Coordinates of C-alpha atoms in Angstrom, one line a residue:
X1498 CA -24.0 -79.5 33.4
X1499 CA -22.1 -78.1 36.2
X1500 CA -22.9 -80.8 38.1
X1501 CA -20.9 -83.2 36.0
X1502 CA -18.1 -80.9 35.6
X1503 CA -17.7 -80.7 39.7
X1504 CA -18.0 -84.8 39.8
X1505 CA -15.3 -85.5 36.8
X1506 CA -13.0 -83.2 38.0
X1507 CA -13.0 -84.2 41.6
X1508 CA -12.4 -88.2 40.1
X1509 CA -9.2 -86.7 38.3
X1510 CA -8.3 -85.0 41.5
X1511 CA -8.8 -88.3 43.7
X1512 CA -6.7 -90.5 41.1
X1513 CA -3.9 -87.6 41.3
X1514 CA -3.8 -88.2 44.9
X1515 CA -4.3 -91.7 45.0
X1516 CA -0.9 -91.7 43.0
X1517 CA 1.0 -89.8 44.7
X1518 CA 0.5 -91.3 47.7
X1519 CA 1.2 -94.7 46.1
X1520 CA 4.5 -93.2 44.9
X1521 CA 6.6 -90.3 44.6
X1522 CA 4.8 -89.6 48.5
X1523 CA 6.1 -92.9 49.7
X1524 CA 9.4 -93.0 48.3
X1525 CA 11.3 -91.1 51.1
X1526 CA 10.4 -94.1 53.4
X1527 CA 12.0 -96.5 51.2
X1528 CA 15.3 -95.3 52.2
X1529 CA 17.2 -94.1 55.2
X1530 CA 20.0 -92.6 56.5
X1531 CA 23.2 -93.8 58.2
X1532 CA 26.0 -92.5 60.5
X1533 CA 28.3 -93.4 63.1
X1534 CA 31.8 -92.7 64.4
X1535 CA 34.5 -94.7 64.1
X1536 CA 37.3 -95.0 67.1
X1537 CA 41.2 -94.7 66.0
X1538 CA 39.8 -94.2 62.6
X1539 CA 42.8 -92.9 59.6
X1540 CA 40.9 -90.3 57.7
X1541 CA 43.4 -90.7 54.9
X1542 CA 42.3 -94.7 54.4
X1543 CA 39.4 -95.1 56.0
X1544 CA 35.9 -95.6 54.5
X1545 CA 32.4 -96.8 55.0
X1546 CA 30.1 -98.9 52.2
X1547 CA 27.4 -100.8 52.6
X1548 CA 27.9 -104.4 52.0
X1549 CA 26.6 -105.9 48.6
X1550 CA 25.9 -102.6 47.7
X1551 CA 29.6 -101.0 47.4
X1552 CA 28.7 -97.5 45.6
X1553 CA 26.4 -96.4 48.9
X1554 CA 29.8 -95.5 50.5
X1555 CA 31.4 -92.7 52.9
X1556 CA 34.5 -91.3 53.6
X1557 CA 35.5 -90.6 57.1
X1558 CA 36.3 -87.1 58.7
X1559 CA 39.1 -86.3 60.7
X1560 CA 37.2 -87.1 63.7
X1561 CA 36.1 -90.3 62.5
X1562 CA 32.2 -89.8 61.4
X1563 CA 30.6 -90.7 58.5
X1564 CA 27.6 -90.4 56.9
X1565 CA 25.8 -93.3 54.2
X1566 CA 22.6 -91.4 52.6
X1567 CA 19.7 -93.6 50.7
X1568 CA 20.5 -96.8 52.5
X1569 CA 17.2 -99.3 51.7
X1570 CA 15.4 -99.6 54.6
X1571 CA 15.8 -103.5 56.2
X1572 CA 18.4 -105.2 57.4
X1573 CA 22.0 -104.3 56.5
X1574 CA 25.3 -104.7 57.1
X1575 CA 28.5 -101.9 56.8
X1576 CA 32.1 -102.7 55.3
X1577 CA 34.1 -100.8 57.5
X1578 CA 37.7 -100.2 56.4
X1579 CA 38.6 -97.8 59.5
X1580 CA 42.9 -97.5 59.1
X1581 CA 45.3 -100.0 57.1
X1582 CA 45.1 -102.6 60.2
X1583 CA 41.6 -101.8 61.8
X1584 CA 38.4 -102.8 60.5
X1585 CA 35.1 -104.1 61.3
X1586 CA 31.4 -105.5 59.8
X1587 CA 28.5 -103.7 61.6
X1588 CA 25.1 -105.4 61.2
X1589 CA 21.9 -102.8 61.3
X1590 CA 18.1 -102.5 60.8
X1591 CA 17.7 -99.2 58.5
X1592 CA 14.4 -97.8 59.1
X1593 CA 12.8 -96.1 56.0
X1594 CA 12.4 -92.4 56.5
X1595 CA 14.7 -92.3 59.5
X1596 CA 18.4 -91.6 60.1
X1597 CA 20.2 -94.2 62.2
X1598 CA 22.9 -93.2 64.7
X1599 CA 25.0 -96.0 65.6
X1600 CA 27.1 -94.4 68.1
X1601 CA 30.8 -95.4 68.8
X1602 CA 32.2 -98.3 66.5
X1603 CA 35.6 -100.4 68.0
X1604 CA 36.9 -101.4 64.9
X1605 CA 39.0 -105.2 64.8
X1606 CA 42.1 -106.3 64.2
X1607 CA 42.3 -106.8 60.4
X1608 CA 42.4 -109.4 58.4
X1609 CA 44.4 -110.3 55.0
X1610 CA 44.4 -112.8 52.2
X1611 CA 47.0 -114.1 49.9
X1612 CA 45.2 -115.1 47.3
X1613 CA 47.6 -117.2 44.4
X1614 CA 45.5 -117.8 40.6
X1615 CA 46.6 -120.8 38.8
X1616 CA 46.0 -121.7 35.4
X1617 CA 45.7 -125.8 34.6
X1618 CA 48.2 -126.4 32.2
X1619 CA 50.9 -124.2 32.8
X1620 CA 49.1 -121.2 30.8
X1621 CA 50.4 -117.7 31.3
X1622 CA 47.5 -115.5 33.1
X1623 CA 47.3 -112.2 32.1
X1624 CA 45.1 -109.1 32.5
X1625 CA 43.7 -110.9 35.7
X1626 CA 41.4 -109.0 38.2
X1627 CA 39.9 -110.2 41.7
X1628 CA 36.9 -108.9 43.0
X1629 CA 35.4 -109.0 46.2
X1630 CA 31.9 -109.1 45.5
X1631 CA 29.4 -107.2 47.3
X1632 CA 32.6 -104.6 48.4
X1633 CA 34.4 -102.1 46.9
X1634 CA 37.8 -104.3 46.9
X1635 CA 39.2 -105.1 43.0
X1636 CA 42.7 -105.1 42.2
X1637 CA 44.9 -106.6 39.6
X1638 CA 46.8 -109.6 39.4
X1639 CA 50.5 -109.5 39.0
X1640 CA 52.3 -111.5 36.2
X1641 CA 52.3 -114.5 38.5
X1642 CA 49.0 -115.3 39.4
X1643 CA 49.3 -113.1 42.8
X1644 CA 47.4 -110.6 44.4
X1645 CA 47.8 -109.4 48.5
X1646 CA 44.0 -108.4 49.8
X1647 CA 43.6 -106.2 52.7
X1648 CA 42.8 -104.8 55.3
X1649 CA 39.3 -106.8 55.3
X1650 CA 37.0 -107.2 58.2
X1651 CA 36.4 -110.9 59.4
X1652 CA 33.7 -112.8 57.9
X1653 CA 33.3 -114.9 55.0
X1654 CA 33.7 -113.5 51.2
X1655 CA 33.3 -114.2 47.6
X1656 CA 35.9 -113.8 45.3
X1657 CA 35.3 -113.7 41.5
X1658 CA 38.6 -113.8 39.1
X1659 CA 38.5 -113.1 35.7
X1660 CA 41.4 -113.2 32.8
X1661 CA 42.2 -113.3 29.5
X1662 CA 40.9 -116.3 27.5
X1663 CA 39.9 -118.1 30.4
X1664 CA 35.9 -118.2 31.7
X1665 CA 35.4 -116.6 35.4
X1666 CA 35.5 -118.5 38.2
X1667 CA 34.6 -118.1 42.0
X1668 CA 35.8 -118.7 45.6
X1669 CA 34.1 -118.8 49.3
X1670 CA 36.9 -118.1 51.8
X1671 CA 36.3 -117.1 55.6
X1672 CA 38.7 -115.1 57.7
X1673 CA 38.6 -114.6 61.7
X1674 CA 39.8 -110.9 63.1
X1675 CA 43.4 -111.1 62.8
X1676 CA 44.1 -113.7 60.5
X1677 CA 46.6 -114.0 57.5
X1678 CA 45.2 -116.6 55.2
X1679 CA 46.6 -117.9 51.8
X1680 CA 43.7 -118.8 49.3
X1681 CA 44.5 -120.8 45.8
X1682 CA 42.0 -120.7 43.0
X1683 CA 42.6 -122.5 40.2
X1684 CA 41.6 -121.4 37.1
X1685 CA 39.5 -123.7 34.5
X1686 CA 40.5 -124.5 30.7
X1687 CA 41.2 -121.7 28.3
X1688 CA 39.2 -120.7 25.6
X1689 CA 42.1 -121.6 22.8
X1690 CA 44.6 -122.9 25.1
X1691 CA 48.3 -121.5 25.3
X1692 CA 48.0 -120.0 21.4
X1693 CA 45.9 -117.6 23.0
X1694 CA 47.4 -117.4 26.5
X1695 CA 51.2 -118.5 26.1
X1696 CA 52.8 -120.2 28.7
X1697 CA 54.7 -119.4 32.2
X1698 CA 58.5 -119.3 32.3
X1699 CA 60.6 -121.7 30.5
X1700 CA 57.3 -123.6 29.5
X1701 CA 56.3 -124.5 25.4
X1702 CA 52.9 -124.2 24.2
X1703 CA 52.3 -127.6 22.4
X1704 CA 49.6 -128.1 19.4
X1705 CA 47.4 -129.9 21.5
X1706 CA 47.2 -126.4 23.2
X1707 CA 48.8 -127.5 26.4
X1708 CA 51.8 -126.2 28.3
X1709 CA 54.8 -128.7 28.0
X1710 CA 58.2 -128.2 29.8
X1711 CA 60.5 -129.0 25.8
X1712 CA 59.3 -129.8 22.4
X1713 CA 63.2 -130.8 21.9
X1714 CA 66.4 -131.2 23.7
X1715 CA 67.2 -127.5 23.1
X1716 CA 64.5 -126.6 25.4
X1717 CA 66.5 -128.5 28.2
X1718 CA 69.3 -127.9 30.3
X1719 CA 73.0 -129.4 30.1
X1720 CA 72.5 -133.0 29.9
X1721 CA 68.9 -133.2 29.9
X1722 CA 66.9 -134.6 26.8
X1723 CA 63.5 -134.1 25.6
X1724 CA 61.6 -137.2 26.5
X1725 CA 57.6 -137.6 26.1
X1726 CA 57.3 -133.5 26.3
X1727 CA 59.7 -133.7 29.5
X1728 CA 63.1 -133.1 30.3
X1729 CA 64.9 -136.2 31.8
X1730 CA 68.0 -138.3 32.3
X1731 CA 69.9 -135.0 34.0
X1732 CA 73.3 -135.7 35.7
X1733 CA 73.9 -135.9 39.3
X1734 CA 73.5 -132.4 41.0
X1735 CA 71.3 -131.7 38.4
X1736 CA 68.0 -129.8 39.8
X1737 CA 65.1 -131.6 39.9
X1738 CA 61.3 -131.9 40.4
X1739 CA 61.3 -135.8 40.0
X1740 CA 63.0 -138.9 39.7
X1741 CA 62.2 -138.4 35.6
X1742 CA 64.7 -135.7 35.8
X1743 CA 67.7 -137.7 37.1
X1744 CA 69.5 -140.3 34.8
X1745 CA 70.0 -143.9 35.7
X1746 CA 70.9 -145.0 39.1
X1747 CA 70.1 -141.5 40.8
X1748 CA 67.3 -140.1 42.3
X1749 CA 66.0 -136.7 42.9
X1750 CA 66.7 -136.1 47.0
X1751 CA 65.9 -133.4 49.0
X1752 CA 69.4 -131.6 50.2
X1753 CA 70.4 -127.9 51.9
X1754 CA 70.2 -126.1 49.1
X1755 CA 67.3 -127.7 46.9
X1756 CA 66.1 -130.8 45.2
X1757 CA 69.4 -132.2 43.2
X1758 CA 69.9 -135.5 41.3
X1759 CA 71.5 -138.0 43.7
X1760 CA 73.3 -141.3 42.6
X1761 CA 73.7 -144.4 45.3
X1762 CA 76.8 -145.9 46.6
X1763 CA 78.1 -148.9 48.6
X1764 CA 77.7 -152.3 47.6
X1765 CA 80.3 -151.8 44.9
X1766 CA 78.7 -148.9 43.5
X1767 CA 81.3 -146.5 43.5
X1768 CA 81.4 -142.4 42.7
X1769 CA 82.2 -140.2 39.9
X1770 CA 85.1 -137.9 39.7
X1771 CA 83.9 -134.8 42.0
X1772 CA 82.0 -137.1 44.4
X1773 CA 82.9 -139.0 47.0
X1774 CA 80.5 -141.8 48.9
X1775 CA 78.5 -140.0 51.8
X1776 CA 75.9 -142.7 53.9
X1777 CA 75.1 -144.5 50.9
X1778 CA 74.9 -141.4 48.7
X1779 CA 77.0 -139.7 46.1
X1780 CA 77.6 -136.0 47.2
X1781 CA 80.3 -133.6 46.0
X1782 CA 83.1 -134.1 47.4
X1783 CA 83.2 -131.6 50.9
X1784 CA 87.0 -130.8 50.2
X1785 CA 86.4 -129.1 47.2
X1786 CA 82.5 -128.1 46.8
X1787 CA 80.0 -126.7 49.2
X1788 CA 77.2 -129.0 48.0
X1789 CA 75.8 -128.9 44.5
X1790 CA 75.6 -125.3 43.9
X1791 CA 79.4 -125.6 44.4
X1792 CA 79.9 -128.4 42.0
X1793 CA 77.1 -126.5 39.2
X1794 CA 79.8 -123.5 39.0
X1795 CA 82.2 -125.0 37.3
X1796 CA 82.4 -123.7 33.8
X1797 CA 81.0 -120.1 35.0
X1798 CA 82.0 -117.0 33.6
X1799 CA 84.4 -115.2 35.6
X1800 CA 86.1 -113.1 33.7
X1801 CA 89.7 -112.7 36.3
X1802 CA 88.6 -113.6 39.5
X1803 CA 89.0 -116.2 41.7
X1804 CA 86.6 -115.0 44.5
X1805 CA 83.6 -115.4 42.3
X1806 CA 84.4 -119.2 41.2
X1807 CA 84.8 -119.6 45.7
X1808 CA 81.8 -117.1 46.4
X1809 CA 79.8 -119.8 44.3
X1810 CA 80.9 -122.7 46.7
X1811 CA 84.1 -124.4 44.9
X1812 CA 86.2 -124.2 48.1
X1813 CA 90.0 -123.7 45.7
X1814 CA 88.2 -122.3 43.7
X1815 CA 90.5 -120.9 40.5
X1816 CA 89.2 -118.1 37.7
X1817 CA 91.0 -119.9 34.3
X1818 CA 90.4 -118.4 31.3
X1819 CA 88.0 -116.8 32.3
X1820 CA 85.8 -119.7 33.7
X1821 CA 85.4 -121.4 36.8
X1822 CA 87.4 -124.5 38.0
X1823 CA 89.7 -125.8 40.4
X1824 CA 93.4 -127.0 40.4
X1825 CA 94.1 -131.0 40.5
X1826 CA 96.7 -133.6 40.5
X1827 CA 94.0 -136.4 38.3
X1828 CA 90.7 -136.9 36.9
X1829 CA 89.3 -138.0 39.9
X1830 CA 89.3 -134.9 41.4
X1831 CA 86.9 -133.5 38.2
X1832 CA 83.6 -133.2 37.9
X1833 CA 82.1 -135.5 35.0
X1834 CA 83.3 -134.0 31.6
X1835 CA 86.5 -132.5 33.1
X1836 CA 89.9 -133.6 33.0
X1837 CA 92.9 -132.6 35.1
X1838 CA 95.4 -130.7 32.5
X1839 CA 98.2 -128.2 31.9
X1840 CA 97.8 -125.0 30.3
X1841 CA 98.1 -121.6 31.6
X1842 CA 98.5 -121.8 35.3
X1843 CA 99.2 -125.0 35.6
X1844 CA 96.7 -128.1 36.2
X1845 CA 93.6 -127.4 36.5
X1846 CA 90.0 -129.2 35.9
X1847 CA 89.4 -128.5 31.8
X1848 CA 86.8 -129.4 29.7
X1849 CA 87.5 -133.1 28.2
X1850 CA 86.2 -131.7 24.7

């Protein structure tokens, strides 16, 4: 009887052991530790994670050492923030049970993105966030789409954005020790369209759940109608993204101050009040605007003024009831929907209506 008592127990004993040594005895060499000292490093900035696993992480002391406990033992790599233009990504073999001393660490020249989120349609993107994954970098987007990333150590990255009503999406980028890159990520269709997002700036949100630039003529600017969701037909100096935006006989040019409307000239084709033929082009006449921006102030407020009406590029430019013009001996001289007449102050360019 005591025989078998002295056998089962030492079984139990042996599977105890057996165990433990499978386990909870092993599990120290699973893991190891990590330090290092980092040269020029900010204390107030500067931190140490372990890429792709961002919450094994170290600050740095004041003399630049750091510390990473329970790093899995293997191959690694370390996401070294060391001040706000210094950085570095330090590849390692952990050993389980050991502590690895890497020494001195030269951090790099940083790197930075620019990274710009667009939505397809014109959608408004809000409550955006960008991630990069595998490091402890997140941030918010602003109300535009934008977000500045850095200081990053060269290498390549992952980028996941997420927003409001529209599915997540993600983005390889690579960046070389120094580098200032811009990244664009475009953003796929909205769950809902813009009745659940809106739409950016000036935009409508149409029932086909698409962001349109008018729904009606109100929705345009002076002179511009609502054509096929767009605004077209705009006079000359009018500014523009497109031929569509000009009326007949102009074109949308390229000029000093920004694309502007543009009407030909020559061949008998011959300028509107305001304008005079410059190489084949109608252009605001240089005696009395300083480009278009000059010729676009008439009919602003002023209030008493005259330097406002000439600070916004009409070169005579006169404060007349408290709005913008110039004085003038005919129509000619008036931009389109002006006419030279008395009044208080004499002759000046007045609305025709």
């Amino acid at each position: 009887m005591h025989h078998r008592l002295h056998i089962a127990m030492a079984v139990v004993l042996g599977a105890l052991g057996t165990g433990g040594c499978g386990g909870l005895a092993n599990e120290p060499f699973l893991f190891g530790t990590v330090s290092g000292r980092l040269v020029g490093a900010d204390a107030s900035v500067a931190r140490v994670s372990v890429l792709g696993k961002p919450e094994l992480s170290s600050t740095v002391k004041g003399d630049g050492s750091f510390t990473i406990e329970r790093v899995p033992a293997g191959a690694a790599e370390l996401f070294i923030i060391a001040s706000a233009t210094k950085t570095l990504r330090q590849p390692l073999i952990v050993q389980g049970g050991q502590s690895v001393s890497l020494g001195e660490l030269e951090p790099k020249e940083a790197s930075f993105l620019s990274v710009r989120v667009k939505s397809p349609d014109n959608e408004r993107v809000t409550e955006g966030r960008l991630v990069l994954e595998g490091t402890p970098s997140e941030q918010s987007l602003d109300d535009k789409g934008r977000a500045e990333v850095g200081p990053l150590p060269d290498g390549c990255y992952s980028l996941l954005v997420s927003a409001r009503s529209f599915p997540d999406v993600s983005s390889e980028t690579c960046v070389s020790a120094g580098e200032k890159k811009e990244v664009k990520i475009n953003l796929s269709e909205p769950s809902g369209g813009c009745a659940t997002t809106g739409c950016v700036d000036d935009y409508q949100c149409a029932q086909s759940g698409r962001c349109v630039e008018c729904l009606e003529d109100t929705h345009c600017g002076p002179g511009l109608s609502c054509r096929g969701f767009r605004c077209e037909g705009g006079p000359l100096c009018t500014p523009c993204t497109g031929d569509w935006t000009c009326q007949a006989g102009s074109s949308c040019q390229a000029l000093p101050e920004g694309n502007a409307c543009v009407g030909r000239c020559g061949n008998g084709e011959t300028c509107k009040g305001g304008f005079t033929c410059q190489s084949g082009r109608c252009m605001p006449n240089s005696a009395q605007f300083s480009g278009c921006g000059g010729y676009r102030g008439v009919g602003a407020s002023c209030g008493t003024d005259d330097a406002i009406c000439r600070g916004m590029g009409i070169i005579e430019g006169a404060c007349v009831e408290g709005t913008c013009t110039l004085r003038c001996k005919s129509d000619d001289e008036c931009p389109e929907g002006y006419s030279c007449k008395g009044g208080s102050g004499g002759k000046a360019c007045r609305l025709e209506n």
